[in-house]
């Protein structure tokens, strides 16, 4: 019984860790794309002012 509880606990931990990893990667990619888009918009705006 103890080995079964340990295996289930470990499996749950690995499952939750996998979900968190996927979510944090998705959040990071989204934030990076948003920042890149923001910088491009700023560059386009400043280049329109100089020409």
PDB file of C-alpha atoms in Angstrom:
ATOM      1  CA  UNK A   1       0.000   0.000   0.000  1.00  0.00           C
ATOM      2  CA  UNK A   2       2.827   2.404   0.819  1.00  0.00           C
ATOM      3  CA  UNK A   3       4.545   1.854  -2.543  1.00  0.00           C
ATOM      4  CA  UNK A   4       1.277   2.464  -4.357  1.00  0.00           C
ATOM      5  CA  UNK A   5       0.733   5.759  -2.520  1.00  0.00           C
ATOM      6  CA  UNK A   6       4.280   6.836  -3.287  1.00  0.00           C
ATOM      7  CA  UNK A   7       3.872   6.007  -6.986  1.00  0.00           C
ATOM      8  CA  UNK A   8       0.565   7.839  -7.209  1.00  0.00           C
ATOM      9  CA  UNK A   9       1.991  10.875  -5.427  1.00  0.00           C
ATOM     10  CA  UNK A  10       5.029  10.904  -7.697  1.00  0.00           C
ATOM     11  CA  UNK A  11       2.858  10.510 -10.792  1.00  0.00           C
ATOM     12  CA  UNK A  12       0.643  13.394  -9.673  1.00  0.00           C
ATOM     13  CA  UNK A  13       3.698  15.574  -9.000  1.00  0.00           C
ATOM     14  CA  UNK A  14       5.167  14.843 -12.450  1.00  0.00           C
ATOM     15  CA  UNK A  15       1.798  15.501 -14.097  1.00  0.00           C
ATOM     16  CA  UNK A  16       1.342  18.858 -12.346  1.00  0.00           C
ATOM     17  CA  UNK A  17       4.956  19.830 -13.064  1.00  0.00           C
ATOM     18  CA  UNK A  18       4.408  19.064 -16.755  1.00  0.00           C
ATOM     19  CA  UNK A  19       1.263  21.188 -16.902  1.00  0.00           C
ATOM     20  CA  UNK A  20       2.983  24.091 -15.138  1.00  0.00           C
ATOM     21  CA  UNK A  21       5.945  23.876 -17.509  1.00  0.00           C
ATOM     22  CA  UNK A  22       3.696  24.042 -20.558  1.00  0.00           C
ATOM     23  CA  UNK A  23       1.758  26.982 -19.126  1.00  0.00           C
ATOM     24  CA  UNK A  24       4.882  28.942 -18.193  1.00  0.00           C
ATOM     25  CA  UNK A  25       6.374  28.380 -21.659  1.00  0.00           C
ATOM     26  CA  UNK A  26       3.138  29.596 -23.259  1.00  0.00           C
ATOM     27  CA  UNK A  27       3.117  32.654 -20.983  1.00  0.00           C
ATOM     28  CA  UNK A  28       6.767  33.427 -21.779  1.00  0.00           C
ATOM     29  CA  UNK A  29       6.225  33.130 -25.541  1.00  0.00           C
ATOM     30  CA  UNK A  30       3.145  35.346 -25.352  1.00  0.00           C
ATOM     31  CA  UNK A  31       4.974  38.010 -23.348  1.00  0.00           C
ATOM     32  CA  UNK A  32       7.944  37.956 -25.721  1.00  0.00           C
ATOM     33  CA  UNK A  33       5.712  38.357 -28.769  1.00  0.00           C
ATOM     34  CA  UNK A  34       3.829  41.194 -27.113  1.00  0.00           C
ATOM     35  CA  UNK A  35       7.073  42.994 -26.255  1.00  0.00           C
ATOM     36  CA  UNK A  36       8.443  42.531 -29.789  1.00  0.00           C
ATOM     37  CA  UNK A  37       5.224  43.874 -31.288  1.00  0.00           C
ATOM     38  CA  UNK A  38       5.345  46.851 -28.930  1.00  0.00           C
ATOM     39  CA  UNK A  39       8.937  47.630 -29.913  1.00  0.00           C
ATOM     40  CA  UNK A  40       8.140  47.364 -33.634  1.00  0.00           C
ATOM     41  CA  UNK A  41       5.195  49.705 -33.241  1.00  0.00           C
ATOM     42  CA  UNK A  42       7.420  52.199 -31.439  1.00  0.00           C
ATOM     43  CA  UNK A  43      10.068  51.959 -34.157  1.00  0.00           C
ATOM     44  CA  UNK A  44       7.481  52.463 -36.887  1.00  0.00           C
ATOM     45  CA  UNK A  45       6.055  55.460 -35.061  1.00  0.00           C
ATOM     46  CA  UNK A  46       9.432  57.114 -34.574  1.00  0.00           C
ATOM     47  CA  UNK A  47      10.482  56.421 -38.160  1.00  0.00           C
ATOM     48  CA  UNK A  48       7.312  58.100 -39.443  1.00  0.00           C
ATOM     49  CA  UNK A  49       8.192  61.189 -37.430  1.00  0.00           C
ATOM     50  CA  UNK A  50      11.685  61.468 -38.937  1.00  0.00           C
ATOM     51  CA  UNK A  51      10.669  61.168 -42.613  1.00  0.00           C
TER      52      UNK A  51
END
